[in-house]
Amino acid sequence: VALGTVVVGQSGGPTAVINASLAGVIDASRLSGSHVIGLRNGIDGALRNQVIDLDEVDTKALARTSSAALGSVRYKVKPQDYDAILRMFQAHDVGLFCYIGGNDSMDTAARLAELAQERGLALKVMGVPKTIDNDLPHTDHCPGYPSAARYVVSAVRDIGLDCRAMRRVYVIEIMGREAGWLPAASIMARDATGAAPHIVLLREHVWDQAKLLAAVDEAYGKYGHCVIAAAEGFDIPQVATNSGVHDAFGHVRLSGVAAHLAAIIKAERPALDPVANVLGYMQRSSTLGRSDVDAEEAYQVGCKAVELASRGATSQMVTIERAVTSPYYATLGSVPLARVANMTRKLDPKYVLNDRYDIPESFLDYVAPLVGELPVPVRLY
Amino acid sequence: VALGTVVVGQSGGPTAVINASLAGVIDASRLSGSHVIGLRNGIDGALRNQVIDLDEVDTKALARTSSAALGSVRYKVKPQDYDAILRMFQAHDVGLFCYIGGNDSMDTAARLAELAQERGLALKVMGVPKTIDNDLPHTDHCPGYPSAARYVVSAVRDIGLDCRAMRRVYVIEIMGREAGWLPAASIMARDATGAAPHIVLLREHVWDQAKLLAAVDEAYGKYGHCVIAAAEGFDIPQVATNSGVHDAFGHVRLSGVAAHLAAIIKAERPALDPVANVLGYMQRSSTLGRSDVDAEEAYQVGCKAVELASRGATSQMVTIERAVTSPYYATLGSVPLARVANMTRKLDPKYVLNDRYDIPESFLDYVAPLVGELPVPVRLY
């Protein structure tokens, strides 16, 4: 099926491999003989008619570039925008729209596909999954997540070694507001008994100050240091938030889970003087943590979206289906956009321990093949 | 000269390559036929008689391990400690003490060397430089700095691409309390006109709120995003600190340069909603940012300390002497410990611009060969 012009957009928070998906869309479009253009800043570019010609782009170099090279957007599409978007697509003779993004973007894509069908337009719409949160349903995992997980694992391991050498307590705040997939990955940092993280706090865990302090005491007592991997979405009730804890300079510091936990530990265990740190944007867009599996899969899902459309598919999101865990092997499939739009896949409850602030080792079977190998540190004591 | 037992310790903040220096000391000691032991947690291990036998260590794997594998320490040695340390060394038949550390450690090493000489002991003492702050004098640079700089450059570039895609303002807090070598390196992140960092704030710069806001306005107006690389030691006078700025939740947040700057920008330019982030321990101990030049030099300075001692030297710190900048070539030398003990090498004033918050491009000649090559991102607009 001839596709006409292919238009592609990127949406939501960038990742280390979202441009690999873009490169895949471009390469597959070229193969199918299509002209390919990009929307500047996602759907915003459709509304402002800002497009970028992608026919001559060096896709090999693009695939290695982190963040969203077309620019991204968090704009929530309004009902009256859809007409304008479809008109813009018609003006550019668009036969296929590939939207690389998370749940919100899949909703936008689903509605565009529905509207195009209602109006009898020859427009296909395909979703290309992307999110470090790993919270899209019906796919084993989402491109972007393995690289973010690799960064987190490496960070927790290296910070853990640092804290061990310096006998420190350190609270690391990890992205994951709605689902704990990313902070859960931190347990892969453990290369030996007593290795970081000593405590993992997910949104799925329930706050219990005594339990946390007991865990800190135990880790610090046994191993001389303590590293806490805390999800940014971990919920500390307001009563704790307003405990009036002050930092060393007498300043109140309450926003941010890591800072908050550090303040509580400092108040209750003044000798420990914990450091609080937010990993920040590096988690999602650092080239340093890129996973090989992720880079390859992100590229392939981009290609697959175009291939499926050229065989007649529309209103689908490409999925990754794990066939074998060890050695890791996955194939690509697809699912109707309507089944993923605005849905959030929470961390499977079997991966949340309730008796302690931790994740079961069984989670490693899931996450380790995605993260890939990491150098094993030498421990001299 | 036969050295007897070689004892080695690590001190101060860990780095990504401090274990490469340790591996160098071990390998060179083995070559000289010496037994080699490590102090657990630096001088603390001498005072507590906690040693680790290093004769059988896999030095190749050790050299790749980040942080201080012997454990480190920030203990300030007291006058009465020196006797205890020398007695401990005599009990272990120590002929050479190699101390891997920064200015404080060089002071400890210098005093031990002096005391040993006074007492006619056959103890040699050698200093192995280590600091991400790069503030030891009489050496072109310090092992640890190139890797920290590489991490910072990569972080500022990737965060810059992320902010460009998301049209954000981001303040990155970079280590460097006394000297701006590390935050200055951030300018190497610029791969194109308008690339991050747009503003660099060093301790060596003078606070001027209007100047900062004008620079933010200019960058955001021209490039649609703004990344500020701020040294943790950048000095915002108390009058600004107490301006009563609150965050979105009504919380006062004043400690930390990045958070403080973000609060000021948010108060004066509410539409910008800046993100504040502290790079944290990742800067100093992440394996992800390791520089090849740094890993090799760190290993060589460790070897050199033992080689010089076996040829009769004592009370010296190994130095790196740059012979050629492009292509980079350096040799190793040494300087008396007394000339580096407790000294701080500030960033050369020629590298501080006063008319704007920035660093001159000439600094790249100094730093780029140390950081090494980084992949060049593709820019589509």
PDB file of N, CA and C in Angstrom, chain A residues 12 14 40-41 44 52 57 61-62 65-72 74 151 154-155 158 161-162 165-167 170 247 251-253 255 277-278 281-282 284-288 377-378 380-381, chain B residues 12 14 40-41 44 52 57 61-62 65-72 74 151 154-155 158 161-162 165-167 170 247 251-253 255 277-278 281-282 284-288 377-378 380-381:
ATOM      1  N   GLY A  12       5.798  14.052  24.939  1.00  0.00           N
ATOM      2  CA  GLY A  12       6.087  13.713  26.334  1.00  0.00           C
ATOM      3  C   GLY A  12       7.558  13.833  26.665  1.00  0.00           C
ATOM      4  N   PRO A  14      11.393  13.302  26.969  1.00  0.00           N
ATOM      5  CA  PRO A  14      12.371  12.645  26.097  1.00  0.00           C
ATOM      6  C   PRO A  14      12.958  11.390  26.748  1.00  0.00           C
ATOM      7  N   ARG A  40       7.355  19.648  14.443  1.00  0.00           N
ATOM      8  CA  ARG A  40       8.145  20.348  15.443  1.00  0.00           C
ATOM      9  C   ARG A  40       7.342  20.409  16.747  1.00  0.00           C
ATOM     10  N   ASN A  41       7.921  19.868  17.824  1.00  0.00           N
ATOM     11  CA  ASN A  41       7.241  19.829  19.118  1.00  0.00           C
ATOM     12  C   ASN A  41       5.890  19.111  19.061  1.00  0.00           C
ATOM     13  N   ASP A  44       1.862  20.158  18.673  1.00  0.00           N
ATOM     14  CA  ASP A  44       2.003  21.606  18.585  1.00  0.00           C
ATOM     15  C   ASP A  44       2.426  22.020  17.167  1.00  0.00           C
ATOM     16  N   ILE A  52       9.423  19.693   9.667  1.00  0.00           N
ATOM     17  CA  ILE A  52      10.843  19.567   9.347  1.00  0.00           C
ATOM     18  C   ILE A  52      10.978  18.452   8.312  1.00  0.00           C
ATOM     19  N   VAL A  57      18.030  13.257   6.404  1.00  0.00           N
ATOM     20  CA  VAL A  57      18.661  13.133   7.723  1.00  0.00           C
ATOM     21  C   VAL A  57      19.576  11.909   7.798  1.00  0.00           C
ATOM     22  N   ALA A  61      23.366   8.614  12.817  1.00  0.00           N
ATOM     23  CA  ALA A  61      23.783   9.577  13.847  1.00  0.00           C
ATOM     24  C   ALA A  61      22.589  10.011  14.683  1.00  0.00           C
ATOM     25  N   LEU A  62      21.433  10.171  14.035  1.00  0.00           N
ATOM     26  CA  LEU A  62      20.217  10.555  14.753  1.00  0.00           C
ATOM     27  C   LEU A  62      19.879   9.516  15.822  1.00  0.00           C
ATOM     28  N   THR A  65      21.579  10.027  19.037  1.00  0.00           N
ATOM     29  CA  THR A  65      21.371  11.319  19.711  1.00  0.00           C
ATOM     30  C   THR A  65      20.275  11.183  20.762  1.00  0.00           C
ATOM     31  N   SER A  66      20.552  11.651  21.973  1.00  0.00           N
ATOM     32  CA  SER A  66      19.537  11.526  23.018  1.00  0.00           C
ATOM     33  C   SER A  66      18.514  12.645  22.922  1.00  0.00           C
ATOM     34  N   SER A  67      17.429  12.507  23.669  1.00  0.00           N
ATOM     35  CA  SER A  67      16.341  13.470  23.735  1.00  0.00           C
ATOM     36  C   SER A  67      15.554  13.473  22.422  1.00  0.00           C
ATOM     37  N   ALA A  68      14.550  14.345  22.327  1.00  0.00           N
ATOM     38  CA  ALA A  68      13.635  14.351  21.180  1.00  0.00           C
ATOM     39  C   ALA A  68      14.100  15.384  20.161  1.00  0.00           C
ATOM     40  N   ALA A  69      14.677  14.895  19.070  1.00  0.00           N
ATOM     41  CA  ALA A  69      15.308  15.801  18.100  1.00  0.00           C
ATOM     42  C   ALA A  69      14.306  16.677  17.364  1.00  0.00           C
ATOM     43  N   LEU A  70      13.037  16.257  17.309  1.00  0.00           N
ATOM     44  CA  LEU A  70      12.007  17.084  16.663  1.00  0.00           C
ATOM     45  C   LEU A  70      11.439  18.114  17.631  1.00  0.00           C
ATOM     46  N   GLY A  71      11.849  18.026  18.903  1.00  0.00           N
ATOM     47  CA  GLY A  71      11.184  18.806  19.942  1.00  0.00           C
ATOM     48  C   GLY A  71       9.970  18.037  20.408  1.00  0.00           C
ATOM     49  N   SER A  72       9.615  18.218  21.661  1.00  0.00           N
ATOM     50  CA  SER A  72       8.499  17.474  22.222  1.00  0.00           C
ATOM     51  C   SER A  72       7.465  18.437  22.785  1.00  0.00           C
ATOM     52  N   ARG A  74       3.974  18.731  25.887  1.00  0.00           N
ATOM     53  CA  ARG A  74       3.083  18.115  26.875  1.00  0.00           C
ATOM     54  C   ARG A  74       1.651  18.648  26.725  1.00  0.00           C
ATOM     55  N   TYR A 151      20.676   3.447  33.560  1.00  0.00           N
ATOM     56  CA  TYR A 151      21.266   4.606  34.233  1.00  0.00           C
ATOM     57  C   TYR A 151      21.056   4.514  35.740  1.00  0.00           C
ATOM     58  N   SER A 154      23.244   1.776  37.356  1.00  0.00           N
ATOM     59  CA  SER A 154      24.636   2.207  37.419  1.00  0.00           C
ATOM     60  C   SER A 154      24.814   3.288  38.484  1.00  0.00           C
ATOM     61  N   ALA A 155      23.867   4.210  38.558  1.00  0.00           N
ATOM     62  CA  ALA A 155      23.940   5.300  39.541  1.00  0.00           C
ATOM     63  C   ALA A 155      23.873   4.753  40.963  1.00  0.00           C
ATOM     64  N   ASP A 158      27.208   2.907  41.751  1.00  0.00           N
ATOM     65  CA  ASP A 158      28.367   3.780  41.952  1.00  0.00           C
ATOM     66  C   ASP A 158      28.195   4.648  43.197  1.00  0.00           C
ATOM     67  N   LEU A 161      28.865   2.472  46.167  1.00  0.00           N
ATOM     68  CA  LEU A 161      30.295   2.254  46.443  1.00  0.00           C
ATOM     69  C   LEU A 161      30.895   3.494  47.103  1.00  0.00           C
ATOM     70  N   ASP A 162      30.480   4.655  46.629  1.00  0.00           N
ATOM     71  CA  ASP A 162      30.955   5.916  47.193  1.00  0.00           C
ATOM     72  C   ASP A 162      30.545   6.018  48.674  1.00  0.00           C
ATOM     73  N   ALA A 165      32.513   3.709  50.876  1.00  0.00           N
ATOM     74  CA  ALA A 165      33.857   4.232  51.166  1.00  0.00           C
ATOM     75  C   ALA A 165      33.797   5.367  52.181  1.00  0.00           C
ATOM     76  N   MET A 166      32.732   6.192  52.098  1.00  0.00           N
ATOM     77  CA  MET A 166      32.636   7.388  52.935  1.00  0.00           C
ATOM     78  C   MET A 166      31.747   7.185  54.157  1.00  0.00           C
ATOM     79  N   ARG A 167      31.168   5.986  54.307  1.00  0.00           N
ATOM     80  CA  ARG A 167      30.288   5.658  55.439  1.00  0.00           C
ATOM     81  C   ARG A 167      29.137   6.660  55.567  1.00  0.00           C
ATOM     82  N   TYR A 170      22.547   7.995  52.059  1.00  0.00           N
ATOM     83  CA  TYR A 170      22.233   8.751  50.841  1.00  0.00           C
ATOM     84  C   TYR A 170      20.833   8.350  50.382  1.00  0.00           C
ATOM     85  N   ASP A 247      16.678  21.861  57.926  1.00  0.00           N
ATOM     86  CA  ASP A 247      18.011  21.399  57.541  1.00  0.00           C
ATOM     87  C   ASP A 247      19.073  22.108  58.377  1.00  0.00           C
ATOM     88  N   HIS A 251      16.657  25.899  57.508  1.00  0.00           N
ATOM     89  CA  HIS A 251      15.646  26.085  56.472  1.00  0.00           C
ATOM     90  C   HIS A 251      14.694  24.900  56.448  1.00  0.00           C
ATOM     91  N   VAL A 252      13.425  25.199  56.262  1.00  0.00           N
ATOM     92  CA  VAL A 252      12.457  24.139  56.068  1.00  0.00           C
ATOM     93  C   VAL A 252      12.635  23.596  54.644  1.00  0.00           C
ATOM     94  N   ARG A 253      12.617  22.290  54.482  1.00  0.00           N
ATOM     95  CA  ARG A 253      12.761  21.715  53.139  1.00  0.00           C
ATOM     96  C   ARG A 253      11.818  20.544  53.038  1.00  0.00           C
ATOM     97  N   SER A 255       9.516  19.921  49.965  1.00  0.00           N
ATOM     98  CA  SER A 255       9.117  19.381  48.676  1.00  0.00           C
ATOM     99  C   SER A 255      10.204  18.454  48.156  1.00  0.00           C
ATOM    100  N   ASN A 277      19.482  13.347  47.095  1.00  0.00           N
ATOM    101  CA  ASN A 277      19.798  13.687  45.712  1.00  0.00           C
ATOM    102  C   ASN A 277      18.701  13.213  44.769  1.00  0.00           C
ATOM    103  N   VAL A 278      18.336  14.101  43.843  1.00  0.00           N
ATOM    104  CA  VAL A 278      17.346  13.786  42.817  1.00  0.00           C
ATOM    105  C   VAL A 278      18.111  13.467  41.534  1.00  0.00           C
ATOM    106  N   TYR A 281      16.886  14.838  35.157  1.00  0.00           N
ATOM    107  CA  TYR A 281      16.682  14.518  33.741  1.00  0.00           C
ATOM    108  C   TYR A 281      17.673  13.485  33.214  1.00  0.00           C
ATOM    109  N   MET A 282      18.814  13.338  33.900  1.00  0.00           N
ATOM    110  CA  MET A 282      19.802  12.360  33.439  1.00  0.00           C
ATOM    111  C   MET A 282      19.190  10.963  33.315  1.00  0.00           C
ATOM    112  N   ARG A 284      16.356  10.084  32.254  1.00  0.00           N
ATOM    113  CA  ARG A 284      15.575   9.832  31.047  1.00  0.00           C
ATOM    114  C   ARG A 284      16.349  10.104  29.769  1.00  0.00           C
ATOM    115  N   SER A 285      17.285  11.051  29.798  1.00  0.00           N
ATOM    116  CA  SER A 285      17.874  11.421  28.507  1.00  0.00           C
ATOM    117  C   SER A 285      19.389  11.288  28.434  1.00  0.00           C
ATOM    118  N   SER A 286      20.019  10.656  29.424  1.00  0.00           N
ATOM    119  CA  SER A 286      21.472  10.538  29.356  1.00  0.00           C
ATOM    120  C   SER A 286      21.902   9.487  28.344  1.00  0.00           C
ATOM    121  N   THR A 287      22.827   9.887  27.479  1.00  0.00           N
ATOM    122  CA  THR A 287      23.411   8.917  26.548  1.00  0.00           C
ATOM    123  C   THR A 287      24.293   7.918  27.294  1.00  0.00           C
ATOM    124  N   LEU A 288      24.751   8.293  28.482  1.00  0.00           N
ATOM    125  CA  LEU A 288      25.706   7.458  29.221  1.00  0.00           C
ATOM    126  C   LEU A 288      25.094   6.136  29.669  1.00  0.00           C
ATOM    127  N   PRO A 377      32.080  -4.626  40.213  1.00  0.00           N
ATOM    128  CA  PRO A 377      33.124  -3.956  40.994  1.00  0.00           C
ATOM    129  C   PRO A 377      33.938  -4.944  41.825  1.00  0.00           C
ATOM    130  N   VAL A 378      35.182  -4.577  42.099  1.00  0.00           N
ATOM    131  CA  VAL A 378      36.022  -5.352  43.016  1.00  0.00           C
ATOM    132  C   VAL A 378      35.787  -4.810  44.427  1.00  0.00           C
ATOM    133  N   LEU A 380      37.209  -4.970  48.293  1.00  0.00           N
ATOM    134  CA  LEU A 380      38.417  -5.380  49.032  1.00  0.00           C
ATOM    135  C   LEU A 380      38.130  -5.667  50.506  1.00  0.00           C
ATOM    136  N   TYR A 381      36.899  -5.362  50.947  1.00  0.00           N
ATOM    137  CA  TYR A 381      36.523  -5.659  52.344  1.00  0.00           C
ATOM    138  C   TYR A 381      35.039  -5.854  52.430  1.00  0.00           C
TER     139      TYR A 381
ATOM    140  N   GLY B  12      39.765  11.289  51.262  1.00  0.00           N
ATOM    141  CA  GLY B  12      38.909  12.319  50.676  1.00  0.00           C
ATOM    142  C   GLY B  12      37.813  11.735  49.802  1.00  0.00           C
ATOM    143  N   PRO B  14      35.785  10.073  46.943  1.00  0.00           N
ATOM    144  CA  PRO B  14      36.161   9.106  45.897  1.00  0.00           C
ATOM    145  C   PRO B  14      36.098   9.728  44.503  1.00  0.00           C
ATOM    146  N   ARG B  40      42.554   0.445  55.643  1.00  0.00           N
ATOM    147  CA  ARG B  40      41.109   0.547  55.563  1.00  0.00           C
ATOM    148  C   ARG B  40      40.694   1.958  55.995  1.00  0.00           C
ATOM    149  N   ASN B  41      39.985   2.672  55.105  1.00  0.00           N
ATOM    150  CA  ASN B  41      39.557   4.043  55.372  1.00  0.00           C
ATOM    151  C   ASN B  41      40.733   4.975  55.681  1.00  0.00           C
ATOM    152  N   ASP B  44      42.633   6.486  59.081  1.00  0.00           N
ATOM    153  CA  ASP B  44      41.816   5.830  60.098  1.00  0.00           C
ATOM    154  C   ASP B  44      42.261   4.375  60.290  1.00  0.00           C
ATOM    155  N   ILE B  52      44.406  -4.338  54.816  1.00  0.00           N
ATOM    156  CA  ILE B  52      43.906  -5.303  53.848  1.00  0.00           C
ATOM    157  C   ILE B  52      45.097  -5.774  53.024  1.00  0.00           C
ATOM    158  N   VAL B  57      45.232  -9.239  44.743  1.00  0.00           N
ATOM    159  CA  VAL B  57      44.110  -8.521  44.118  1.00  0.00           C
ATOM    160  C   VAL B  57      44.220  -8.538  42.585  1.00  0.00           C
ATOM    161  N   ALA B  61      40.734  -5.583  37.160  1.00  0.00           N
ATOM    162  CA  ALA B  61      39.330  -5.354  37.527  1.00  0.00           C
ATOM    163  C   ALA B  61      39.219  -4.217  38.537  1.00  0.00           C
ATOM    164  N   LEU B  62      40.173  -4.151  39.454  1.00  0.00           N
ATOM    165  CA  LEU B  62      40.174  -3.072  40.449  1.00  0.00           C
ATOM    166  C   LEU B  62      40.242  -1.708  39.767  1.00  0.00           C
ATOM    167  N   THR B  65      36.990  -0.354  38.753  1.00  0.00           N
ATOM    168  CA  THR B  65      35.981  -0.172  39.807  1.00  0.00           C
ATOM    169  C   THR B  65      35.992   1.269  40.294  1.00  0.00           C
ATOM    170  N   SER B  66      34.821   1.888  40.362  1.00  0.00           N
ATOM    171  CA  SER B  66      34.783   3.280  40.807  1.00  0.00           C
ATOM    172  C   SER B  66      34.807   3.358  42.325  1.00  0.00           C
ATOM    173  N   SER B  67      34.988   4.559  42.818  1.00  0.00           N
ATOM    174  CA  SER B  67      35.036   4.859  44.249  1.00  0.00           C
ATOM    175  C   SER B  67      36.294   4.283  44.887  1.00  0.00           C
ATOM    176  N   ALA B  68      36.443   4.461  46.197  1.00  0.00           N
ATOM    177  CA  ALA B  68      37.669   4.063  46.898  1.00  0.00           C
ATOM    178  C   ALA B  68      37.492   2.672  47.497  1.00  0.00           C
ATOM    179  N   ALA B  69      38.138   1.682  46.867  1.00  0.00           N
ATOM    180  CA  ALA B  69      37.912   0.287  47.255  1.00  0.00           C
ATOM    181  C   ALA B  69      38.465  -0.038  48.635  1.00  0.00           C
ATOM    182  N   LEU B  70      39.425   0.755  49.123  1.00  0.00           N
ATOM    183  CA  LEU B  70      39.956   0.534  50.476  1.00  0.00           C
ATOM    184  C   LEU B  70      39.102   1.233  51.528  1.00  0.00           C
ATOM    185  N   GLY B  71      38.108   1.993  51.069  1.00  0.00           N
ATOM    186  CA  GLY B  71      37.393   2.878  51.991  1.00  0.00           C
ATOM    187  C   GLY B  71      38.185   4.163  52.117  1.00  0.00           C
ATOM    188  N   SER B  72      37.483   5.262  52.352  1.00  0.00           N
ATOM    189  CA  SER B  72      38.146   6.551  52.433  1.00  0.00           C
ATOM    190  C   SER B  72      37.844   7.204  53.774  1.00  0.00           C
ATOM    191  N   ARG B  74      37.635  11.346  55.921  1.00  0.00           N
ATOM    192  CA  ARG B  74      37.836  12.799  55.921  1.00  0.00           C
ATOM    193  C   ARG B  74      38.444  13.274  57.245  1.00  0.00           C
ATOM    194  N   TYR B 151      31.814  13.540  32.840  1.00  0.00           N
ATOM    195  CA  TYR B 151      30.434  13.326  33.286  1.00  0.00           C
ATOM    196  C   TYR B 151      29.643  14.634  33.190  1.00  0.00           C
ATOM    197  N   SER B 154      28.895  15.642  29.552  1.00  0.00           N
ATOM    198  CA  SER B 154      27.848  14.791  28.991  1.00  0.00           C
ATOM    199  C   SER B 154      26.490  15.138  29.599  1.00  0.00           C
ATOM    200  N   ALA B 155      26.474  15.373  30.906  1.00  0.00           N
ATOM    201  CA  ALA B 155      25.216  15.709  31.594  1.00  0.00           C
ATOM    202  C   ALA B 155      24.645  17.022  31.074  1.00  0.00           C
ATOM    203  N   ASP B 158      23.315  16.478  27.462  1.00  0.00           N
ATOM    204  CA  ASP B 158      22.075  15.698  27.369  1.00  0.00           C
ATOM    205  C   ASP B 158      20.900  16.428  28.022  1.00  0.00           C
ATOM    206  N   LEU B 161      19.819  19.111  25.623  1.00  0.00           N
ATOM    207  CA  LEU B 161      18.966  18.629  24.524  1.00  0.00           C
ATOM    208  C   LEU B 161      17.549  18.377  25.025  1.00  0.00           C
ATOM    209  N   ASP B 162      17.450  17.840  26.234  1.00  0.00           N
ATOM    210  CA  ASP B 162      16.150  17.566  26.844  1.00  0.00           C
ATOM    211  C   ASP B 162      15.381  18.879  27.039  1.00  0.00           C
ATOM    212  N   ALA B 165      14.134  20.317  23.780  1.00  0.00           N
ATOM    213  CA  ALA B 165      12.931  19.634  23.296  1.00  0.00           C
ATOM    214  C   ALA B 165      11.700  20.048  24.102  1.00  0.00           C
ATOM    215  N   MET B 166      11.903  20.259  25.419  1.00  0.00           N
ATOM    216  CA  MET B 166      10.773  20.533  26.313  1.00  0.00           C
ATOM    217  C   MET B 166      10.595  22.020  26.595  1.00  0.00           C
ATOM    218  N   ARG B 167      11.477  22.861  26.039  1.00  0.00           N
ATOM    219  CA  ARG B 167      11.413  24.317  26.220  1.00  0.00           C
ATOM    220  C   ARG B 167      11.430  24.698  27.707  1.00  0.00           C
ATOM    221  N   TYR B 170      16.569  25.113  33.296  1.00  0.00           N
ATOM    222  CA  TYR B 170      17.108  24.083  34.194  1.00  0.00           C
ATOM    223  C   TYR B 170      18.386  24.624  34.821  1.00  0.00           C
ATOM    224  N   ASP B 247       8.482  28.073  46.949  1.00  0.00           N
ATOM    225  CA  ASP B 247       8.237  27.229  45.787  1.00  0.00           C
ATOM    226  C   ASP B 247       6.735  27.069  45.564  1.00  0.00           C
ATOM    227  N   HIS B 251       6.581  26.313  50.117  1.00  0.00           N
ATOM    228  CA  HIS B 251       7.692  25.981  51.005  1.00  0.00           C
ATOM    229  C   HIS B 251       8.885  26.882  50.717  1.00  0.00           C
ATOM    230  N   VAL B 252       9.548  27.320  51.764  1.00  0.00           N
ATOM    231  CA  VAL B 252      10.788  28.050  51.586  1.00  0.00           C
ATOM    232  C   VAL B 252      11.870  27.047  51.206  1.00  0.00           C
ATOM    233  N   ARG B 253      12.685  27.381  50.212  1.00  0.00           N
ATOM    234  CA  ARG B 253      13.751  26.469  49.818  1.00  0.00           C
ATOM    235  C   ARG B 253      14.986  27.292  49.522  1.00  0.00           C
ATOM    236  N   SER B 255      18.548  26.396  50.821  1.00  0.00           N
ATOM    237  CA  SER B 255      19.882  25.818  50.821  1.00  0.00           C
ATOM    238  C   SER B 255      20.145  25.154  49.480  1.00  0.00           C
ATOM    239  N   ASN B 277      18.529  21.106  39.834  1.00  0.00           N
ATOM    240  CA  ASN B 277      19.042  19.754  40.022  1.00  0.00           C
ATOM    241  C   ASN B 277      20.505  19.792  40.468  1.00  0.00           C
ATOM    242  N   VAL B 278      20.813  18.965  41.459  1.00  0.00           N
ATOM    243  CA  VAL B 278      22.185  18.822  41.955  1.00  0.00           C
ATOM    244  C   VAL B 278      22.746  17.536  41.356  1.00  0.00           C
ATOM    245  N   TYR B 281      26.733  12.844  43.817  1.00  0.00           N
ATOM    246  CA  TYR B 281      27.912  11.971  43.839  1.00  0.00           C
ATOM    247  C   TYR B 281      28.249  11.390  42.467  1.00  0.00           C
ATOM    248  N   MET B 282      27.276  11.347  41.560  1.00  0.00           N
ATOM    249  CA  MET B 282      27.543  10.802  40.227  1.00  0.00           C
ATOM    250  C   MET B 282      28.719  11.521  39.561  1.00  0.00           C
ATOM    251  N   ARG B 284      31.439  12.545  40.797  1.00  0.00           N
ATOM    252  CA  ARG B 284      32.780  12.140  41.217  1.00  0.00           C
ATOM    253  C   ARG B 284      33.021  10.650  41.069  1.00  0.00           C
ATOM    254  N   SER B 285      31.972   9.836  41.177  1.00  0.00           N
ATOM    255  CA  SER B 285      32.256   8.400  41.229  1.00  0.00           C
ATOM    256  C   SER B 285      31.539   7.569  40.177  1.00  0.00           C
ATOM    257  N   SER B 286      30.909   8.210  39.197  1.00  0.00           N
ATOM    258  CA  SER B 286      30.216   7.415  38.187  1.00  0.00           C
ATOM    259  C   SER B 286      31.192   6.773  37.204  1.00  0.00           C
ATOM    260  N   THR B 287      31.031   5.480  37.010  1.00  0.00           N
ATOM    261  CA  THR B 287      31.807   4.783  35.987  1.00  0.00           C
ATOM    262  C   THR B 287      31.393   5.235  34.590  1.00  0.00           C
ATOM    263  N   LEU B 288      30.181   5.768  34.472  1.00  0.00           N
ATOM    264  CA  LEU B 288      29.640   6.104  33.151  1.00  0.00           C
ATOM    265  C   LEU B 288      30.406   7.234  32.479  1.00  0.00           C
ATOM    266  N   PRO B 377      25.677  15.292  18.742  1.00  0.00           N
ATOM    267  CA  PRO B 377      24.245  15.087  18.508  1.00  0.00           C
ATOM    268  C   PRO B 377      23.793  15.628  17.156  1.00  0.00           C
ATOM    269  N   VAL B 378      22.733  15.045  16.619  1.00  0.00           N
ATOM    270  CA  VAL B 378      22.105  15.558  15.403  1.00  0.00           C
ATOM    271  C   VAL B 378      21.041  16.572  15.821  1.00  0.00           C
ATOM    272  N   LEU B 380      17.885  18.830  14.410  1.00  0.00           N
ATOM    273  CA  LEU B 380      16.978  18.886  13.251  1.00  0.00           C
ATOM    274  C   LEU B 380      16.357  20.266  13.064  1.00  0.00           C
ATOM    275  N   TYR B 381      16.572  21.152  14.037  1.00  0.00           N
ATOM    276  CA  TYR B 381      16.060  22.528  13.901  1.00  0.00           C
ATOM    277  C   TYR B 381      16.941  23.468  14.682  1.00  0.00           C
TER     278      TYR B 381
END
